[in-house]
Tab-separated table of C-alpha atoms in Angstrom:
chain	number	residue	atom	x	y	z
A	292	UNK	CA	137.310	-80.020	22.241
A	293	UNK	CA	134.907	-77.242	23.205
A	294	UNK	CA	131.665	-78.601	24.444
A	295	UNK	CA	128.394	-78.186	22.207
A	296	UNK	CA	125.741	-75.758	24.021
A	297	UNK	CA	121.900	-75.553	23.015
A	298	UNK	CA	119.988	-73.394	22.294
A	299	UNK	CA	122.475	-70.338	21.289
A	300	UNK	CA	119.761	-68.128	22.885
A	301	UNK	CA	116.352	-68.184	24.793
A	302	UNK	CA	113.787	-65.519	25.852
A	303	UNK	CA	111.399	-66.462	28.620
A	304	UNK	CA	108.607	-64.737	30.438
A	305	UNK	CA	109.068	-64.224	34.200
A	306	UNK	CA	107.936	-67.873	35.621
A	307	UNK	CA	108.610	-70.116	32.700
A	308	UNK	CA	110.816	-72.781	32.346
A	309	UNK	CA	114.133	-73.423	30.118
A	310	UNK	CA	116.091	-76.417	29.584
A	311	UNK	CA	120.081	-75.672	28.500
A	312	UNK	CA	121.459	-78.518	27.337
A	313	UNK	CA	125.379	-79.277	26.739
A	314	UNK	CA	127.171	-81.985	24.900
A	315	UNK	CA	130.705	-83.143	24.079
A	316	UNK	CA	132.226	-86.013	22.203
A	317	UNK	CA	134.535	-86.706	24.650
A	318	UNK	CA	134.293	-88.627	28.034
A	319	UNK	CA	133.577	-86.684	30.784
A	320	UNK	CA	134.815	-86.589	34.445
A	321	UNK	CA	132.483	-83.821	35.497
A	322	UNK	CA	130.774	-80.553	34.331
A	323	UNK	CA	130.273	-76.883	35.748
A	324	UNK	CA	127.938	-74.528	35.639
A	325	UNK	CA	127.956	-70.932	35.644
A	326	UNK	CA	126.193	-67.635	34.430
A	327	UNK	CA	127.678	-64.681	33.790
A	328	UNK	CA	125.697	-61.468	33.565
A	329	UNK	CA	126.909	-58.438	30.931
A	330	UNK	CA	130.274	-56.701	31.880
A	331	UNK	CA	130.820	-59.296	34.792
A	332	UNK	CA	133.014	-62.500	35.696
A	333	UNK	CA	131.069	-65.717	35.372
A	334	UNK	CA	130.141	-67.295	39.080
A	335	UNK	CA	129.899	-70.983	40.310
A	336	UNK	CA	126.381	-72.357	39.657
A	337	UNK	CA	127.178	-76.526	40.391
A	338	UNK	CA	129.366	-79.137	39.736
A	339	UNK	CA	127.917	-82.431	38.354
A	340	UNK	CA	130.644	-85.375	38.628
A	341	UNK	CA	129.622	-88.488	36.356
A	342	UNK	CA	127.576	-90.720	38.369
A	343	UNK	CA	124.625	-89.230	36.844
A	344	UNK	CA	123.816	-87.092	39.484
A	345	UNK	CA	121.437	-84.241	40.146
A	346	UNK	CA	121.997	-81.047	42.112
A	347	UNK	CA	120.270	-78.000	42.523
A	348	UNK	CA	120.284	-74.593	43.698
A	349	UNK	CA	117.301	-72.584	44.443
A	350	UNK	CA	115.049	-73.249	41.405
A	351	UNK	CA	118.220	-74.314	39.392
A	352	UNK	CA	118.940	-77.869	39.338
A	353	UNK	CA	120.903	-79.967	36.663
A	354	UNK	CA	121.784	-83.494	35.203
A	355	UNK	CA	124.913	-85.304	33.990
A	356	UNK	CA	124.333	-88.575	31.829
A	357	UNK	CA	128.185	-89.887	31.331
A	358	UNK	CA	127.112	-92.531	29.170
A	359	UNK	CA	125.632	-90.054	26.760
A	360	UNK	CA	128.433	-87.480	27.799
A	361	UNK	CA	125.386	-84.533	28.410
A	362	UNK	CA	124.271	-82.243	30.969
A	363	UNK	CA	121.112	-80.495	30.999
A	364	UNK	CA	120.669	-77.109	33.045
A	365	UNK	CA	116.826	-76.323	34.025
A	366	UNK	CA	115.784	-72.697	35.243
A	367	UNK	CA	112.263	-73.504	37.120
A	368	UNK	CA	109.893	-70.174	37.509
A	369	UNK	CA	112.488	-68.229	35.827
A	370	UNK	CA	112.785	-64.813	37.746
A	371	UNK	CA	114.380	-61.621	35.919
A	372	UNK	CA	117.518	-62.285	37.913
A	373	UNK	CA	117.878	-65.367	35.748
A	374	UNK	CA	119.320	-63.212	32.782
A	375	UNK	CA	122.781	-63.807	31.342
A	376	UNK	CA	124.723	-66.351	29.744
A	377	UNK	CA	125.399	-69.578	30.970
A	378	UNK	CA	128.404	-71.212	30.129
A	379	UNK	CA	128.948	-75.448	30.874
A	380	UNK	CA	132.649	-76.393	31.641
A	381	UNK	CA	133.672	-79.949	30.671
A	382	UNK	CA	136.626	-81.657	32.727
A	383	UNK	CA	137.814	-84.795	31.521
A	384	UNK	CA	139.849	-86.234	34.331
A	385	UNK	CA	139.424	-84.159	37.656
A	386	UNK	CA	142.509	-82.521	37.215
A	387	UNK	CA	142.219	-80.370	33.729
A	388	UNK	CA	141.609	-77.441	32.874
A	389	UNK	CA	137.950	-76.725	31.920
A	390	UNK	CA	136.594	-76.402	28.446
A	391	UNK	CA	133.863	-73.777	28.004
A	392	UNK	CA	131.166	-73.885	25.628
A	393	UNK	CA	130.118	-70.805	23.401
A	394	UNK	CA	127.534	-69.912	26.216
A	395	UNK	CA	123.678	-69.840	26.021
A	396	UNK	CA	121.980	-66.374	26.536
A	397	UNK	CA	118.700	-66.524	28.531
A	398	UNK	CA	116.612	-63.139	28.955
A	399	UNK	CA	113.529	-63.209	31.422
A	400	UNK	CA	111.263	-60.290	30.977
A	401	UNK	CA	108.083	-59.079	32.414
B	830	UNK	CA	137.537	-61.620	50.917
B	831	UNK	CA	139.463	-60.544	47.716
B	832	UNK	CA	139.376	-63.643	45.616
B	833	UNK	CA	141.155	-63.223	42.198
B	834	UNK	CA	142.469	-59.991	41.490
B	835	UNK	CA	143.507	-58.804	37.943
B	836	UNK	CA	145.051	-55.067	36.641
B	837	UNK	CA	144.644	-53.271	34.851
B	838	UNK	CA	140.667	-53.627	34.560
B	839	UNK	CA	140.892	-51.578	31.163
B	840	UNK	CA	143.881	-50.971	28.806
B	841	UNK	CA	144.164	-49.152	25.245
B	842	UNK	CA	147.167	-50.433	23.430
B	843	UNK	CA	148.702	-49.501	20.409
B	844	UNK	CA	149.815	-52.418	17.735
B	845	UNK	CA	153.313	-53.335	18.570
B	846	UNK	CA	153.236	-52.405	22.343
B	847	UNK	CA	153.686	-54.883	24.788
B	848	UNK	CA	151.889	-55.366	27.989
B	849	UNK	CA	151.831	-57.410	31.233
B	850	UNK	CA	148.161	-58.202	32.581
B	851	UNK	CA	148.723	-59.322	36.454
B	852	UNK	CA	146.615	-61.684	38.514
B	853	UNK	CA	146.972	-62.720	42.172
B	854	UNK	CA	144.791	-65.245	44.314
B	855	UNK	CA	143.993	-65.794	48.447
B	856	UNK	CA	142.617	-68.672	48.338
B	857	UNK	CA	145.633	-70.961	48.474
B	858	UNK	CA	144.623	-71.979	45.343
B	859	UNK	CA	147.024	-74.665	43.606
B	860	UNK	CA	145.912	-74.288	39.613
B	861	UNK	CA	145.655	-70.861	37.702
B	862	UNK	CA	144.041	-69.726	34.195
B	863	UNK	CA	143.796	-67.386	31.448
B	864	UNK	CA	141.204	-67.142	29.505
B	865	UNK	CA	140.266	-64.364	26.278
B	866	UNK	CA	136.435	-64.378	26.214
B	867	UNK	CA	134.947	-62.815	22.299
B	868	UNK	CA	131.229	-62.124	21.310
B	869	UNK	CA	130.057	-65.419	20.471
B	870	UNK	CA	133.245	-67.652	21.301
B	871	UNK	CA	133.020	-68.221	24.694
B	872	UNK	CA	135.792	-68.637	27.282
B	873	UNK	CA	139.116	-69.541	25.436
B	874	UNK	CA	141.611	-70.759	27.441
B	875	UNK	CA	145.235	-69.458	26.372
B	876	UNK	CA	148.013	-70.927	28.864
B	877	UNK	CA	147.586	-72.181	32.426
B	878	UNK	CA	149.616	-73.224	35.669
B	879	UNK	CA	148.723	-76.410	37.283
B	880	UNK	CA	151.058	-75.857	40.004
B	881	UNK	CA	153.389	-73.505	41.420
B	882	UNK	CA	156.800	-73.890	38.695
B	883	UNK	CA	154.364	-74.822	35.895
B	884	UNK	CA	152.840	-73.664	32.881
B	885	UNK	CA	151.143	-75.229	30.051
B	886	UNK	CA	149.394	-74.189	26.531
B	887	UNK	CA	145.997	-74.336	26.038
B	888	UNK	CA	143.387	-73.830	23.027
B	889	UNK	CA	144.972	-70.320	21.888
B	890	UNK	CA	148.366	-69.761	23.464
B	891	UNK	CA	150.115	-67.796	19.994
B	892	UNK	CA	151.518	-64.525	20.694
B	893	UNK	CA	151.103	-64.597	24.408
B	894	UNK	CA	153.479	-65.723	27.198
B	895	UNK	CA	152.942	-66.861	31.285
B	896	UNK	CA	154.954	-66.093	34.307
B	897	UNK	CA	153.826	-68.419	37.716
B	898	UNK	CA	155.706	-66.303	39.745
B	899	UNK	CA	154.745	-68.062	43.044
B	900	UNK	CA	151.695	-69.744	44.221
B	901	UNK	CA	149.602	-66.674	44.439
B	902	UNK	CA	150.461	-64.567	40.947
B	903	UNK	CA	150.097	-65.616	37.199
B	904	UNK	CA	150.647	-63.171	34.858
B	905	UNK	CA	149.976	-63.108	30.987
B	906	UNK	CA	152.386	-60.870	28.460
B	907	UNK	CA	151.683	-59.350	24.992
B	908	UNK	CA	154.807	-59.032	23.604
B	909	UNK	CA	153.817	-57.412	20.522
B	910	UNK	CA	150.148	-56.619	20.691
B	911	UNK	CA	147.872	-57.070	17.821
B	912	UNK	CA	143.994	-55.760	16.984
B	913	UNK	CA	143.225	-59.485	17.069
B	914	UNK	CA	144.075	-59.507	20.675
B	915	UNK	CA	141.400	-57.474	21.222
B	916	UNK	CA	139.604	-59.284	24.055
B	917	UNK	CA	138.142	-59.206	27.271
B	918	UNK	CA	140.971	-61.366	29.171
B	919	UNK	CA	140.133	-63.582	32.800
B	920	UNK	CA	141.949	-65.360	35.315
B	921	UNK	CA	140.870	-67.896	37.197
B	922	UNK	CA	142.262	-70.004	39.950
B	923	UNK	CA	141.216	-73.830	41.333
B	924	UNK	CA	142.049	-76.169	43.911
B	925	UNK	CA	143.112	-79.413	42.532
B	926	UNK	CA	142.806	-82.158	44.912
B	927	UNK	CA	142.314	-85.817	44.785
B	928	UNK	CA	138.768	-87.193	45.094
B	929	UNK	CA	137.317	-83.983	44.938
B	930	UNK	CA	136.096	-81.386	42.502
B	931	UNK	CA	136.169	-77.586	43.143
B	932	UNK	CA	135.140	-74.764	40.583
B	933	UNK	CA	136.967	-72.318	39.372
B	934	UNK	CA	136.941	-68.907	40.630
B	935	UNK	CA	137.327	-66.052	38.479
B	936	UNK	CA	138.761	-62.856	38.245
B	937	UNK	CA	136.851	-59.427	36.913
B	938	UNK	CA	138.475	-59.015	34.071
B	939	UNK	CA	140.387	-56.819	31.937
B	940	UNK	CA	139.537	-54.997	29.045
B	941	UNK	CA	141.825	-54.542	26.353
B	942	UNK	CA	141.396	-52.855	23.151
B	943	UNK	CA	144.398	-52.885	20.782
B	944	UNK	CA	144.361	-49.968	17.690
């Protein structure tokens, strides 16, 4: 079951903050992260594997709560290389294929 | 470093053709994917391989069919294309191993547009 992304779409000024959050109804093993700018294949952000870990990646970092089967993606000092849409994959065993959600599209401008 | 490598990267069908869209890996990869990606829908996921000799269905497998011809190629066939296979298609590939968890790399895509 395709996992639940929010908000569909966000505009941010050059150094503001977003929060992408994404939800499914089923028990998770892990989720990915990825963005995928227009007319291009989407790239590798992070994995989160349940635990309830936190990674990051430059002034990208993210969070997995298992028990409430979410992850939240947060863009810190968004820069306008920040635009596209991001896209969570949901694995449920380690071994499946992933499940994308329907993507969030974030714009920074100027 | 090559990656995932899919032809054509842009294809104008006519309904009722067929058509082959190829994808090869390097990366030793064990597990390959197609996806169809549509404004709004996200990444679909149509059949995959999760090892060299299989295939499986996924979310929207009708009117498509998979070859795993060997551990580097996967290809995806429109027998009988449709304007509702109108899509941007991807491959991706994965290493599946135990106690571990790798992403998925993808390919550029192709774009197919079916009259």
């Amino acid at each position: 079951q395709q996992p639940v992304q929010s908000p569909q779409a966000v505009i941010l000024r050059e150094g503001e903050d977003a929060v992408i959050n994404c939800s499914s109804s089923k028990a998770l093993y892990s989720v990915h992260w990825y963005r995928q700018k227009h007319g291009e294949a989407p790239v590798f952000l992070m994995i989160l594997l349940k635990g309830g870990e936190q990674k990051g990646h430059d002034k990208i970092s993210a969070s997995f709560n298992e028990k409430k089967q979410q992850s939240s993606l947060y863009l810190t000092a968004s820069q306008l290389s920040y635009s596209g849409t991001y896209f969570c994959g949901t694995d449920k065993s380690g071994n499946t294929p992933l499940v994308f959600g329907k993507g969030t599209r974030l714009s920074v401008i100027a | 470093n090559a990656g995932v490598t899919q032809t054509p990267k842009f294809q104008v069908l006519k309904t009722g053709q067929s058509m082959t869209l190829q994808c090869a890996q390097d990366m030793n990869h064990n597990s390959m994917y197609w996806y169809r990606q549509d404004p709004g829908m996200g990444l679909r996921l149509i059949y995959y391989s999760a090892s060299e000799g299989t295939t499986d269905k996924g979310e929207v497998p009708n009117g498509y069919n998979v070859s795993r011809l060997n551990k580097r190629e996967f290809s995806l066939r429109l027998e009988s294309a449709a304007p509702s296979q109108t899509s941007v298609y991807f491959c991706a590939s994965r290493s599946l191993q135990s106690y571990s968890n790798q992403p998925q790399h993808f390919g550029d895509g192709t774009r197919l547009s079916i009259l």
